[in-house]
Short mmCIF file of C-alpha atoms and ligand atoms in Angstrom, two decimals:
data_model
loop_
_atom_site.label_atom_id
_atom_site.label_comp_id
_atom_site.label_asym_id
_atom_site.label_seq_id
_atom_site.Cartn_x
_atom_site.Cartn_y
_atom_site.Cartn_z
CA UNK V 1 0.00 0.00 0.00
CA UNK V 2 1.56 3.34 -0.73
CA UNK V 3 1.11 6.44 1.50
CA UNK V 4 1.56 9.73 0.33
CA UNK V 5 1.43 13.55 2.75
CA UNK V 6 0.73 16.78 2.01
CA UNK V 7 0.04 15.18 -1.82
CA UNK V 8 -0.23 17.27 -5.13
CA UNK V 9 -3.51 15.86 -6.79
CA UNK V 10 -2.19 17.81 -10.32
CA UNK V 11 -1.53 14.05 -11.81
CA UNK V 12 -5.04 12.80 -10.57
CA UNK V 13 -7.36 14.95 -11.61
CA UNK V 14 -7.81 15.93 -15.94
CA UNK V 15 -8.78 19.53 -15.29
CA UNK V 16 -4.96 20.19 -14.45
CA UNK V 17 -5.60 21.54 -11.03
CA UNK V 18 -2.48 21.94 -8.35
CA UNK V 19 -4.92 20.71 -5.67
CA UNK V 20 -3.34 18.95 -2.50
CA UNK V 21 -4.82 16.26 -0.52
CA UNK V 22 -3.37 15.70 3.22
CA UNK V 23 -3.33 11.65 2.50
CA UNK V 24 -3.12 10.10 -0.88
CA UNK V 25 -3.54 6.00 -0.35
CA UNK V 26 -2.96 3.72 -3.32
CA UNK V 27 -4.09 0.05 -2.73
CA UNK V 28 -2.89 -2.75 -4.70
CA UNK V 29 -4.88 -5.51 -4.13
CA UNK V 30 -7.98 -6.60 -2.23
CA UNK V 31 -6.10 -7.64 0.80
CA UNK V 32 -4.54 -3.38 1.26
CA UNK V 33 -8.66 -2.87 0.70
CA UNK V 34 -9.73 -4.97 3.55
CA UNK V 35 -6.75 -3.68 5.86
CA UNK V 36 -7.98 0.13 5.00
CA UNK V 37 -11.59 -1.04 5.88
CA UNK V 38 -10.05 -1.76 9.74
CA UNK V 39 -8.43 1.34 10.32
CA UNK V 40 -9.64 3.23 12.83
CA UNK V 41 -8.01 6.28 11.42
CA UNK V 42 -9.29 6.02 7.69
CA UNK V 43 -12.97 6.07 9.47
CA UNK V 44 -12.31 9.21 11.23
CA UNK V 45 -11.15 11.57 8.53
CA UNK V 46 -13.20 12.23 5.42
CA UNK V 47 -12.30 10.07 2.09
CA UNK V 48 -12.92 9.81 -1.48
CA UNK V 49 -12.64 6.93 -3.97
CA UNK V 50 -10.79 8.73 -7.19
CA UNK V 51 -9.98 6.98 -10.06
CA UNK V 52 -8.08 8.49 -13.31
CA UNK V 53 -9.71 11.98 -11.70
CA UNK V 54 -11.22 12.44 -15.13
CA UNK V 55 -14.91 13.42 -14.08
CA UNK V 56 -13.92 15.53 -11.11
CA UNK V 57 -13.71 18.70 -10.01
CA UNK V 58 -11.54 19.49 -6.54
CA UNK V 59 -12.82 23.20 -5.41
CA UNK V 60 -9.75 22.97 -3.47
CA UNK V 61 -7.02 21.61 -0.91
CA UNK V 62 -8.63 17.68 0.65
CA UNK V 63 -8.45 18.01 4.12
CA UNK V 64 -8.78 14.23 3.76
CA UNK V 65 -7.51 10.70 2.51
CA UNK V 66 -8.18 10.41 -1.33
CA UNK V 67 -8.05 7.00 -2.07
CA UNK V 68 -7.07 5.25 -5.32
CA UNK V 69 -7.07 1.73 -6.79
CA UNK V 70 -3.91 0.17 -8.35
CA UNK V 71 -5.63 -3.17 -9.24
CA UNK V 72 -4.43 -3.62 -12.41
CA UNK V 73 -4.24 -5.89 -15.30
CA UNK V 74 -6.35 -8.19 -17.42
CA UNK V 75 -7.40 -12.03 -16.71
CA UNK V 76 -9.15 -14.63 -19.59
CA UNK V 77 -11.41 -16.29 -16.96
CA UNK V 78 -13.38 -18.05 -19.72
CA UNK V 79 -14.00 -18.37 -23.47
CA UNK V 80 -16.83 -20.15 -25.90
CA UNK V 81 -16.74 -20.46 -29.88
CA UNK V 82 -18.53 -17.11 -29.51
CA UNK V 83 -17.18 -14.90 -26.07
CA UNK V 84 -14.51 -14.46 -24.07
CA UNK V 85 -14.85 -13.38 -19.91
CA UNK V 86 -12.05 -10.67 -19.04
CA UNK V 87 -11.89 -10.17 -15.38
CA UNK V 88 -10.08 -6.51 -15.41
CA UNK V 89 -8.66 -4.77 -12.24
CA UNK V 90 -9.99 -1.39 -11.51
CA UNK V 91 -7.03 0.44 -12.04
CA UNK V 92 -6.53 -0.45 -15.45
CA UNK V 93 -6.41 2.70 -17.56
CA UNK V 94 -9.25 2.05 -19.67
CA UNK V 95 -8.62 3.01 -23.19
CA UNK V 96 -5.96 0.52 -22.52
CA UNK V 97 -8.01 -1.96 -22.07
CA UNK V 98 -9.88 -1.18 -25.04
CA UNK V 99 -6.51 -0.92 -27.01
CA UNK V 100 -5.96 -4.62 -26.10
CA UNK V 101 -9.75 -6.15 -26.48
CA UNK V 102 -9.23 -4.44 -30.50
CA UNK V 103 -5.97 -5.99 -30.83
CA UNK V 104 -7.18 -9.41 -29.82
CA UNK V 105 -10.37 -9.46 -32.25
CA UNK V 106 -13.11 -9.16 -29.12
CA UNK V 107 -15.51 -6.94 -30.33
CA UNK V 108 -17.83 -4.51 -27.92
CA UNK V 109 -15.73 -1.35 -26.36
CA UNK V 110 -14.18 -0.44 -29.58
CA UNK V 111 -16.87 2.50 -30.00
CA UNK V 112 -15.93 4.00 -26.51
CA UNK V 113 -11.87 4.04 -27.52
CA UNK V 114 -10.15 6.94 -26.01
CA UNK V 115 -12.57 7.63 -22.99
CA UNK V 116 -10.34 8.73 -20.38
CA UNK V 117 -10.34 7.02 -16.68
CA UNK V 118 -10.27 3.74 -15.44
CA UNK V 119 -11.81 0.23 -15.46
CA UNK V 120 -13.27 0.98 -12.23
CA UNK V 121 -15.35 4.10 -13.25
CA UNK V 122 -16.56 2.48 -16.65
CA UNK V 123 -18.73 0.06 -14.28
CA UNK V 124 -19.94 2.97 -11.91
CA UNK V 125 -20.83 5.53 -14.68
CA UNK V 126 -21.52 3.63 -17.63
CA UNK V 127 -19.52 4.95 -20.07
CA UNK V 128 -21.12 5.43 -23.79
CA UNK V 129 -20.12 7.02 -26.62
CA UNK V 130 -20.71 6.78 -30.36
CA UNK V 131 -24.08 4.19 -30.07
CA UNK V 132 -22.78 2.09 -26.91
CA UNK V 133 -22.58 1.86 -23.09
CA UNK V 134 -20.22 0.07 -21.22
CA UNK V 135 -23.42 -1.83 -19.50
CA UNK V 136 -23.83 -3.91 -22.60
CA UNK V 137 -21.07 -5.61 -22.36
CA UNK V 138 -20.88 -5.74 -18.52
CA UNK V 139 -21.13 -9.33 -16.68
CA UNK V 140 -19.99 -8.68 -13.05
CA UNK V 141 -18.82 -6.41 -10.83
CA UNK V 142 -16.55 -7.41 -7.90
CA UNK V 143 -16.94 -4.67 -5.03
CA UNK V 144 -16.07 -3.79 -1.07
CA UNK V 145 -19.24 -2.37 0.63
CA UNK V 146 -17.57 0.31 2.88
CA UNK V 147 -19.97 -0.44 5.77
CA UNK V 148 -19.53 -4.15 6.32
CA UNK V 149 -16.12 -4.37 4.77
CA UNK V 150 -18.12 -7.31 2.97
CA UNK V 151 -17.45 -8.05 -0.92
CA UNK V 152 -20.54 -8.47 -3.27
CA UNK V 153 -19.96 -9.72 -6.79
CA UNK V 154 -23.10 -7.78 -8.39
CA UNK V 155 -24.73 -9.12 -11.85
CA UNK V 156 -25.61 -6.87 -14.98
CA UNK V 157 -28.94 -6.57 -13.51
CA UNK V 158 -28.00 -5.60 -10.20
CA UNK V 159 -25.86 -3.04 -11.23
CA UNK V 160 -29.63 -1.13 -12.41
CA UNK V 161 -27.60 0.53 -15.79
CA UNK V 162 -29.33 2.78 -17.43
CA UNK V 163 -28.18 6.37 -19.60
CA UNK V 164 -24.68 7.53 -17.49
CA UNK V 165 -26.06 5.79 -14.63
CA UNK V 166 -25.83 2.43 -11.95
CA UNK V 167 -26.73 1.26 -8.39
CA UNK V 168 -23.53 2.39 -7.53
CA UNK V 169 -24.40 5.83 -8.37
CA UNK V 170 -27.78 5.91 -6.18
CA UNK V 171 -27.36 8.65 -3.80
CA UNK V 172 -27.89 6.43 -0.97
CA UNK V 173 -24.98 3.61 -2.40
CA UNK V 174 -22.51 6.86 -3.53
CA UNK V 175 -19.20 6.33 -2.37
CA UNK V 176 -19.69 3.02 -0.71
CA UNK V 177 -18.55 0.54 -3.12
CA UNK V 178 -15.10 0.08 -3.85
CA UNK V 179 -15.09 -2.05 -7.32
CA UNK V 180 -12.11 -4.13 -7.56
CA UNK V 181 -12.64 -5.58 -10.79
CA UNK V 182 -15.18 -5.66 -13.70
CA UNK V 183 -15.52 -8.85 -15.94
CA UNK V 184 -16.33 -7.74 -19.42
CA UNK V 185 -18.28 -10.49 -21.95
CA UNK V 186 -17.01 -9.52 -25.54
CA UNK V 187 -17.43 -10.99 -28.94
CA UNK V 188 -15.19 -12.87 -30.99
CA UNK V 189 -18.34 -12.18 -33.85
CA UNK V 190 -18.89 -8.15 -33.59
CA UNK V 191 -21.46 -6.28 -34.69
CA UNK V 192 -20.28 -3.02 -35.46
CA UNK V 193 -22.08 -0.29 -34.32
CA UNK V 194 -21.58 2.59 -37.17
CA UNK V 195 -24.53 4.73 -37.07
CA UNK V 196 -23.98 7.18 -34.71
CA UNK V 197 -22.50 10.42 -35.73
CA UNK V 198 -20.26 10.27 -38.63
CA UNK V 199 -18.05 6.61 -37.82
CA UNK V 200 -19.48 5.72 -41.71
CA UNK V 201 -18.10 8.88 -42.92
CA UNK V 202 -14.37 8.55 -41.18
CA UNK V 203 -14.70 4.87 -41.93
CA UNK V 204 -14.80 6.54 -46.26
CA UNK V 205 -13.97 3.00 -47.84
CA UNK V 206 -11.80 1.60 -45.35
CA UNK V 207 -12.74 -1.99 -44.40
CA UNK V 208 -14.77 -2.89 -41.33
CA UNK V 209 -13.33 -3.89 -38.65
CA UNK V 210 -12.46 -3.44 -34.68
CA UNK V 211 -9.50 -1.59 -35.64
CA UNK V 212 -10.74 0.47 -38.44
CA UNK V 213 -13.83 1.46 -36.17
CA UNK V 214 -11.38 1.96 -32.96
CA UNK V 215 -9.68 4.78 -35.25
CA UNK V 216 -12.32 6.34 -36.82
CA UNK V 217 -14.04 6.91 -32.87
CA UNK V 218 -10.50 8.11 -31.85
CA UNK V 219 -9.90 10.21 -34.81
CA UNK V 220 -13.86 11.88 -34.02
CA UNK V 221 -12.84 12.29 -30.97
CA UNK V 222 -9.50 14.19 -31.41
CA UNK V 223 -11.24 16.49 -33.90
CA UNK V 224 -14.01 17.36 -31.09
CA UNK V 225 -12.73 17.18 -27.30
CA UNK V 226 -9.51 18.87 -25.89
CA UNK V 227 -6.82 16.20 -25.01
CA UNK V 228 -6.57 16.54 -21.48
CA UNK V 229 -2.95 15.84 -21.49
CA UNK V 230 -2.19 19.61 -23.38
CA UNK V 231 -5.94 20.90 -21.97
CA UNK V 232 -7.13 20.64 -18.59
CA UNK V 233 -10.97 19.44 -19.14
CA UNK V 234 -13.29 16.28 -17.93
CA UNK V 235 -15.00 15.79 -21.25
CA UNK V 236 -18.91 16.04 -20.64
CA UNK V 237 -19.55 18.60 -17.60
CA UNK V 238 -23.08 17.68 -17.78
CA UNK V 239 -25.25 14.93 -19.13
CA UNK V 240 -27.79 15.57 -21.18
CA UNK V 241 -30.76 15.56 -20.16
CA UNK V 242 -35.03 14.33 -20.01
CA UNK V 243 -37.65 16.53 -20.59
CA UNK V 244 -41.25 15.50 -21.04
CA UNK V 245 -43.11 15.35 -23.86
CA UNK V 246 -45.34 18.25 -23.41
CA UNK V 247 -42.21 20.40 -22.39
CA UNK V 248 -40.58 19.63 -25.76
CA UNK V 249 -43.68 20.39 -27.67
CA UNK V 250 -43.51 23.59 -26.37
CA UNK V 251 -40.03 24.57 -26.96
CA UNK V 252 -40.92 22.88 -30.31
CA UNK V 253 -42.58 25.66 -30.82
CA UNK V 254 -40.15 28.44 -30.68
CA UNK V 255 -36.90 25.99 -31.78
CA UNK V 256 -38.84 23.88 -34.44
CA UNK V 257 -34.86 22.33 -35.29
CA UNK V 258 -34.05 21.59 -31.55
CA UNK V 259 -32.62 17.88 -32.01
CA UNK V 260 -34.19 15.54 -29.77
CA UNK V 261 -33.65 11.37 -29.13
CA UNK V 262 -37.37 9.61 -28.21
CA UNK V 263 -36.19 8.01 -24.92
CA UNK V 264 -39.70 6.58 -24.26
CA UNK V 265 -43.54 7.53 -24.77
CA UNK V 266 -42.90 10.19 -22.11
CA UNK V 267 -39.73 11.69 -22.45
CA UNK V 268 -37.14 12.66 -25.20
CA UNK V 269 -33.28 13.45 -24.18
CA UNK V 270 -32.08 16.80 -25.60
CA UNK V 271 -28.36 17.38 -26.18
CA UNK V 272 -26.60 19.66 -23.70
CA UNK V 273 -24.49 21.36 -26.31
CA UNK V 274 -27.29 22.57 -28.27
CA UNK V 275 -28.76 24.07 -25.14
CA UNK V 276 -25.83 25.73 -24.19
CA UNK V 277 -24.57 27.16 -27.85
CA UNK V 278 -27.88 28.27 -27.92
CA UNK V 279 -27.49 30.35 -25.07
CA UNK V 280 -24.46 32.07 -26.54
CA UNK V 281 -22.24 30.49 -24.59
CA UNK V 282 -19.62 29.20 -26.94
CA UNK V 283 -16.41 30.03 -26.02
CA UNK V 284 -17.33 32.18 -23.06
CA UNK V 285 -14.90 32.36 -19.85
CA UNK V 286 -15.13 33.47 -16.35
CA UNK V 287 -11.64 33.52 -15.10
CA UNK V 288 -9.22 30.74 -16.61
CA UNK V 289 -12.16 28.33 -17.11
CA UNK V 290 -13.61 28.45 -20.83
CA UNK V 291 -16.75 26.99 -22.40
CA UNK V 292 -14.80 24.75 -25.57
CA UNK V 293 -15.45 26.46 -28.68
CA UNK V 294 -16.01 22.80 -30.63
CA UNK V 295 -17.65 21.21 -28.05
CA UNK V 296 -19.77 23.34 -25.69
CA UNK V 297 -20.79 20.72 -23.24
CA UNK V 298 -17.10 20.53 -22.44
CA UNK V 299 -15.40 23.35 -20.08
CA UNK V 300 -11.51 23.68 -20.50
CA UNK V 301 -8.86 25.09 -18.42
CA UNK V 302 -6.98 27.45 -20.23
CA UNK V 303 -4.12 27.15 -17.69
CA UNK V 304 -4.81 29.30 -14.81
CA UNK V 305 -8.50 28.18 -13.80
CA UNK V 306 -8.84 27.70 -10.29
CA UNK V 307 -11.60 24.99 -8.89
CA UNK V 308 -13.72 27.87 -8.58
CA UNK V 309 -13.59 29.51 -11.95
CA UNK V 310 -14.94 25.88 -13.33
CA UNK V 311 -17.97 25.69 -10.97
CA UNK V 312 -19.02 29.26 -11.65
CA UNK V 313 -18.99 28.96 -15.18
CA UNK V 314 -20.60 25.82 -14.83
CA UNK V 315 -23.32 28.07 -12.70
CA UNK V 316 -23.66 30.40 -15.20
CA UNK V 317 -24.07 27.62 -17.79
CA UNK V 318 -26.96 26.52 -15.79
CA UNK V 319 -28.77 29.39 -15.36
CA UNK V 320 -28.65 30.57 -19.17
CA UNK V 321 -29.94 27.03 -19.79
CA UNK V 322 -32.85 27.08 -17.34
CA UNK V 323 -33.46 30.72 -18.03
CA UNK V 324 -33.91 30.36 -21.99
CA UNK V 325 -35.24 26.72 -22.09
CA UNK V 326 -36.53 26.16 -18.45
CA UNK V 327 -34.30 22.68 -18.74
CA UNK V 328 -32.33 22.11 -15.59
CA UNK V 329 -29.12 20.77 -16.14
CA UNK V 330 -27.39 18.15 -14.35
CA UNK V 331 -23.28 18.05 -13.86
CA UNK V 332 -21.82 14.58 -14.66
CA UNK V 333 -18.80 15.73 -13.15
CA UNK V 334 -18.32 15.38 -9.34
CA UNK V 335 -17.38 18.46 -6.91
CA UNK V 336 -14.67 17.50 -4.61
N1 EPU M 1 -24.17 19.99 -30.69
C1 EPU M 1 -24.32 21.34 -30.89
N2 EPU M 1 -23.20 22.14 -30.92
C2 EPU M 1 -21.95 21.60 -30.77
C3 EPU M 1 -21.79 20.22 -30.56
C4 EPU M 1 -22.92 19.43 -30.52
O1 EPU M 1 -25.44 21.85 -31.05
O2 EPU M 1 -20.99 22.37 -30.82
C5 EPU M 1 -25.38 19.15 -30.66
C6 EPU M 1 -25.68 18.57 -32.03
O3 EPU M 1 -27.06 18.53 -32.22
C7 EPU M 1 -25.16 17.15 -31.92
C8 EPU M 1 -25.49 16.86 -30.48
O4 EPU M 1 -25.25 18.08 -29.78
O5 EPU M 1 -25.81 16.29 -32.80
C9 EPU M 1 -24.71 15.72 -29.88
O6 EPU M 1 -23.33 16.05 -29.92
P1 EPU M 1 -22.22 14.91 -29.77
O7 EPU M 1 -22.45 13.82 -30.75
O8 EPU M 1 -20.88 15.57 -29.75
O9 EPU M 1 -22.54 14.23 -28.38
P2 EPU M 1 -22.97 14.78 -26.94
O10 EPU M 1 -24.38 14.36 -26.70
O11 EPU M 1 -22.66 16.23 -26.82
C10 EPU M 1 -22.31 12.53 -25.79
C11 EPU M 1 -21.49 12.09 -24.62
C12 EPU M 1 -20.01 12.16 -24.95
C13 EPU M 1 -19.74 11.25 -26.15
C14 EPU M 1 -20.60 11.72 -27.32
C15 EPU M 1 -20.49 10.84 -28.52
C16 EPU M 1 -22.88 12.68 -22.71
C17 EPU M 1 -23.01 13.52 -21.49
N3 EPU M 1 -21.79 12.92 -23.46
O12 EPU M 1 -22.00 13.91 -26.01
O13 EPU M 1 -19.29 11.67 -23.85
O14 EPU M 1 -18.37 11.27 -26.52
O15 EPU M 1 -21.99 11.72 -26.92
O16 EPU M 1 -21.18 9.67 -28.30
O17 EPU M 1 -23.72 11.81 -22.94
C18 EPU M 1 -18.11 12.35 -21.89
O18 EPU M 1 -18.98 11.78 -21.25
O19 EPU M 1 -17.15 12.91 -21.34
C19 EPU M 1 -18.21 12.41 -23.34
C20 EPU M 1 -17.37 13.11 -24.08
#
């Protein structure tokens, strides 16, 4: 188990912020969990779980223990003429893992290449992008209930997926699972997922394949989001979210080309960065933080934003949106 004091969080967390947390713990297997879960001490400060830091946003200093998993590495724990069962540790960078499921032929991540974080957080937030969610592909998830100290191995179904959410992100279960591992089902038979966006158009006359579709999500993805390596951001601030019917009729109305996904007979999902370009907010900054010019859902660091500087623009961002379209949105990414 490593132990870090008085610990700069500027390598933890993808909005680039010189943050310091008084503990940093790093655990590297389940037995470091179980010894955390019986120290007195760890009970009697505040903690919180991180993983690759890339859907967070520290306000400032942790007067705390941040915690962080480094259970890594991939396991074959079972194959069929048609699957194979990956048990993945937690701390495995994800788009690594990704990386090696294309390489191999197993088909079913290759449309969320490039996502930034962890194995760990793929199970927690479901992950999508370009057509799929992490869930789909999801078998098990091995976790640590903080109360008991107790491990539950939790099924597809008990991990209650739906859009950017899971049981684990309940407000009463928040923080109290520590996944160890995910086991991911993939396909030695994909079925490429190419309608979303323009994957068909970057694809031109290439062949289909895990690799070719891997590159043409990465290549989207470059030409849209800030690499957090050169640009402090955490990709989507906000998800996108539900209105009713009846609500979009209305704004219908005034914003007859408002795009809109049919969710169910009730409600339709409306994309954030419409809203918010919309509202005029392109490119606007309140200290170093910056709404992205390409990609409006995202904010950016321009080098200098303080903690602060993010959430107010992220406030401001919410009250143009609920002012113009009464639509309250939601943050995806976590305050510290
Ligand atoms: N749009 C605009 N202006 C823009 C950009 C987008 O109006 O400048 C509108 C367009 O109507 C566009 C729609 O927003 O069709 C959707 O845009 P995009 O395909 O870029 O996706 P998104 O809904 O903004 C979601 C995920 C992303 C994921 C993409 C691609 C959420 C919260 N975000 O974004 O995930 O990469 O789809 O699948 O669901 C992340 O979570 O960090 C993330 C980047």
């Amino acid at each position: 188990m490593r132990i870090e004091q008085n610990y700069s969080l500027l390598k933890h967390n993808t909005f680039g912020l010189d943050v310091k947390t008084k503990y940093f713990v790093e655990y590297e297997n389940e037995a470091d969990l179980q010894a955390l879960f019986r120290d007195e001490y760890f009970f009697s400060q505040q903690f919180w779980h991180i993983g690759q830091g890339s859907n967070l946003l520290f306000l400032g200093d942790f007067d705390g223990i941040i915690i962080h998993s480094a259970i890594q590495g991939v396991e074959k724990i079972k194959e069929t003429a048609g699957f194979v069962w990956l048990k993945a540790g937690a701390g495995t960078d994800w788009d690594s893992f990704v990386a090696y499921c294309v390489e191999n032929g197993w088909g079913g991540l290759e449309n969320l290449s490039l996502i930034p974080g962890e194995v760990g957080a793929s199970a927690v937030q479901n992950i999508g992008a370009y057509g799929a969610e992490a869930a789909e592909c999801i078998e098990e998830v091995h976790a640590y209930f903080l109360e008991t100290g107790e491990k539950k191995i939790f099924s597809n179904a008990e991990c209650a997926y739906s859009y950017r959410h899971s049981f684990f992100k309940e407000p009463e279960n928040k923080g109290k699972y520590y996944i160890t591992y995910v086991v991911y089902k993939l396909s030695k038979k994909p079925e490429f997922r190419l309608d979303y966006g323009n994957i068909r158009e970057h694809l031109a006359d290439k062949p289909v394949n895990l690799d070719t579709v891997r590159q043409a999500v990465i290549a989207i993805r470059e030409s849209k989001l800030p690499d957090p390596k050169k640009t402090g951001n955490a990709g989507s601030f906000f998800v996108n979210p539900y209105i009713c019917i009846a609500h979009y009729e209305g704004l219908k109305k005034h914003y007859p080309d408002m795009p809109h996904y049919p969710v169910n007979d009730e409600v339709v999902k409306v994309p954030a960065a419409w809203l918010i370009e919309r509202c005029g907010l392109k490119g606007k900054t309140i200290g170093g933080a910056a709404v992205h010019e390409k990609q409006p859902l995202v904010i950016i660091n321009q080098g200098n934003a303080t903690g602060q500087d993010i959430a107010d623009l992220a406030a401001e961002i919410c009250r143009a949106v609920k002012e113009k379209f009464f639509i309250d949105l939601s943050p995806e990414v976590n305050f510290i």
